[in-house]
Tab-separated table of C-alpha atoms in Angstrom:
chain	number	residue	atom	x	y	z
A	1	MET	CA	5.782	-16.218	14.825
A	2	LEU	CA	9.031	-17.489	13.348
A	3	ASP	CA	8.129	-20.968	14.634
A	4	LEU	CA	11.013	-21.325	17.020
A	5	PRO	CA	11.728	-21.799	20.884
A	6	PRO	CA	11.866	-18.346	23.048
A	7	VAL	CA	14.932	-19.234	23.438
A	8	VAL	CA	16.762	-18.627	19.935
A	9	ASN	CA	18.180	-16.204	18.432
A	10	ALA	CA	16.668	-15.698	15.060
A	11	SER	CA	18.692	-12.593	14.244
A	12	VAL	CA	19.609	-12.103	10.580
A	13	ASN	CA	23.438	-13.700	11.777
A	14	PRO	CA	22.913	-14.833	15.252
A	15	PRO	CA	26.012	-16.118	16.968
A	16	GLY	CA	26.703	-19.788	15.737
A	17	SER	CA	23.750	-19.744	13.293
A	18	ARG	CA	22.105	-22.178	11.996
A	19	ASN	CA	20.402	-22.872	8.978
A	20	PHE	CA	16.783	-21.448	9.747
A	21	PRO	CA	13.475	-22.388	7.596
A	22	PHE	CA	13.006	-18.694	6.617
A	23	ARG	CA	15.149	-16.086	5.147
A	24	PHE	CA	14.508	-12.057	5.901
A	25	PHE	CA	13.864	-9.794	3.095
A	26	GLN	CA	13.184	-6.031	2.221
A	27	ASP	CA	11.647	-4.571	-0.705
A	28	GLY	CA	12.194	-7.711	-2.828
A	29	ARG	CA	16.025	-8.214	-1.726
A	30	GLU	CA	17.109	-11.081	0.375
A	31	LEU	CA	19.024	-9.125	3.267
A	32	LYS	CA	22.364	-9.157	4.221
A	33	SER	CA	23.363	-10.292	7.585
A	34	SER	CA	24.897	-6.818	8.292
A	35	ASP	CA	21.403	-5.217	7.135
A	36	GLY	CA	19.371	-6.208	9.833
A	37	PRO	CA	17.810	-3.601	12.052
A	38	MET	CA	19.446	-5.442	15.517
A	39	GLN	CA	22.580	-5.131	13.438
A	40	VAL	CA	22.663	-1.582	12.583
A	41	ALA	CA	21.247	-0.608	15.867
A	42	ALA	CA	24.460	-2.323	17.602
A	43	ARG	CA	26.983	-1.332	14.768
A	44	GLU	CA	25.857	1.980	14.617
A	45	ALA	CA	24.716	3.080	18.620
A	46	ARG	CA	21.701	4.236	16.932
A	47	GLU	CA	17.540	3.362	16.998
A	48	VAL	CA	16.188	1.790	14.184
A	49	LEU	CA	12.681	2.614	14.029
A	50	ASP	CA	9.808	1.076	11.826
A	51	PHE	CA	11.874	-1.556	9.974
A	52	GLU	CA	9.895	-3.407	7.200
A	53	ALA	CA	10.767	-6.773	6.589
A	54	GLU	CA	9.423	-9.926	5.045
A	55	VAL	CA	10.034	-13.391	6.412
A	56	ARG	CA	9.921	-15.882	3.679
A	57	PHE	CA	9.618	-19.559	5.019
A	58	ASP	CA	10.862	-22.542	3.261
A	59	ASP	CA	7.414	-24.004	2.728
A	60	GLY	CA	6.039	-21.051	1.198
A	61	ARG	CA	4.537	-18.754	3.886
A	62	ARG	CA	5.363	-15.077	4.071
A	63	VAL	CA	5.022	-12.768	7.179
A	64	GLN	CA	5.350	-8.897	7.139
A	65	LEU	CA	7.321	-7.900	10.482
A	66	LEU	CA	7.667	-4.550	11.870
A	67	VAL	CA	10.964	-3.917	13.895
A	68	ASN	CA	11.819	-1.336	16.219
A	69	ALA	CA	15.552	-1.853	17.378
A	70	VAL	CA	18.073	0.204	20.009
A	71	PRO	CA	21.445	-0.232	20.819
A	72	LEU	CA	22.421	-1.224	24.160
A	73	LEU	CA	25.123	0.591	25.701
A	74	ASP	CA	27.615	0.290	28.394
A	75	GLU	CA	28.300	2.741	30.572
A	76	ALA	CA	30.641	4.682	28.820
A	77	GLY	CA	28.387	5.068	26.155
A	78	LYS	CA	29.856	2.276	23.931
A	79	SER	CA	27.228	0.029	21.818
A	80	ARG	CA	27.299	-3.669	23.327
A	81	GLY	CA	24.298	-5.323	21.622
A	82	SER	CA	21.054	-4.494	20.653
A	83	LEU	CA	17.341	-5.335	21.455
A	84	ALA	CA	14.317	-5.085	19.325
A	85	ILE	CA	10.669	-5.271	19.509
A	86	VAL	CA	9.208	-7.141	16.408
A	87	MET	CA	5.679	-7.296	15.388
A	88	ASP	CA	3.968	-9.708	12.969
A	89	PHE	CA	1.688	-6.596	10.939
A	90	SER	CA	0.776	-9.429	7.957
A	91	GLU	CA	-2.800	-8.386	8.619
A	92	ARG	CA	-2.258	-4.971	9.009
A	93	LYS	CA	-0.479	-4.983	5.802
A	94	ARG	CA	-2.570	-6.749	3.811
A	95	LEU	CA	-5.737	-4.430	4.770
A	96	LEU	CA	-3.661	-1.280	3.940
A	97	GLU	CA	-2.569	-2.845	0.384
A	98	GLU	CA	-6.665	-3.718	-0.094
A	99	ILE	CA	-7.599	0.128	0.899
A	100	GLN	CA	-5.008	1.199	-1.394
A	101	ARG	CA	-6.280	-0.899	-4.314
A	102	GLU	CA	-10.170	0.337	-3.684
A	103	ARG	CA	-9.185	3.946	-3.342
A	104	ALA	CA	-7.170	3.600	-6.860
A	105	GLN	CA	-10.573	2.001	-8.308
A	106	LEU	CA	-12.762	4.277	-6.804
A	107	ARG	CA	-10.449	7.003	-8.352
A	108	ILE	CA	-10.814	5.291	-11.634
A	109	ALA	CA	-14.726	5.300	-10.794
A	110	LEU	CA	-14.877	8.783	-10.028
A	111	ASP	CA	-12.696	10.078	-12.930
A	112	GLN	CA	-14.513	8.197	-15.305
A	113	GLN	CA	-18.474	9.527	-14.152
A	114	GLN	CA	-16.643	13.315	-14.534
A	115	ARG	CA	-15.577	11.929	-17.929
A	116	ASP	CA	-19.517	10.954	-18.867
A	117	GLU	CA	-21.070	13.909	-17.366
A	118	LEU	CA	-18.442	16.333	-19.010
A	119	GLN	CA	-19.471	14.641	-22.055
A	120	GLN	CA	-22.921	14.616	-21.544
A	121	TYR	CA	-22.688	18.428	-20.715
A	122	ARG	CA	-20.907	18.956	-23.817
A	123	ARG	CA	-23.655	17.283	-25.900
A	124	THR	CA	-26.646	19.360	-24.420
A	125	ALA	CA	-24.378	22.384	-24.566
A	126	GLU	CA	-23.809	21.635	-28.744
A	127	GLN	CA	-27.834	21.046	-29.277
A	128	PRO	CA	-29.697	23.668	-30.974
A	129	LEU	CA	-31.953	25.370	-28.319
A	130	ASP	CA	-34.784	24.129	-30.562
A	131	ALA	CA	-33.656	20.670	-30.498
A	132	PRO	CA	-36.539	19.392	-28.108
A	133	PHE	CA	-39.437	20.744	-30.101
A	134	ARG	CA	-37.670	19.650	-33.720
A	135	ALA	CA	-37.835	16.054	-32.196
A	136	GLU	CA	-41.452	16.189	-31.077
A	137	PRO	CA	-43.699	16.307	-34.359
A	138	ARG	CA	-47.034	18.314	-32.976
A	139	TYR	CA	-44.728	21.151	-32.697
A	140	LYS	CA	-43.531	23.538	-35.404
A	141	ALA	CA	-40.346	25.800	-35.581
A	142	ARG	CA	-42.939	28.703	-35.287
A	143	ASP	CA	-43.445	27.193	-31.917
A	144	ALA	CA	-40.276	27.113	-30.843
A	145	ALA	CA	-40.211	30.899	-31.646
A	146	GLY	CA	-42.555	31.867	-29.483
A	147	LYS	CA	-44.873	32.533	-32.645
A	148	ARG	CA	-48.072	31.309	-33.175
């Protein structure tokens, strides 16, 4: 997922950190080292669930991550670190965004259809009752009134 060996700590600010070929972002802003889910879980001794982040690689690739982090507690209940499960949900996020776009387009189309139907109803309601007879030359006005 991050193109790193399994034993490498790919946290936002791993001890002895190196320059990785990627950066972490959330809501379009680069994450500060203290804002990573593992850092928050360790610092605040609490779970960080459903944390969404985007990894931007130097080569232009992007990966959407979903992270769940929990603190590691010692016998006294004090935090001594954290553990995280990281999932690549790029495809799922892309599909969700596509569904949202399609729903928006469908809403627009349905709204337009309703406006068109309402406009047609108004045009029909505004016509005199004998309008169909007037449009047909073989009928006379008295035919429209039911008189012969």
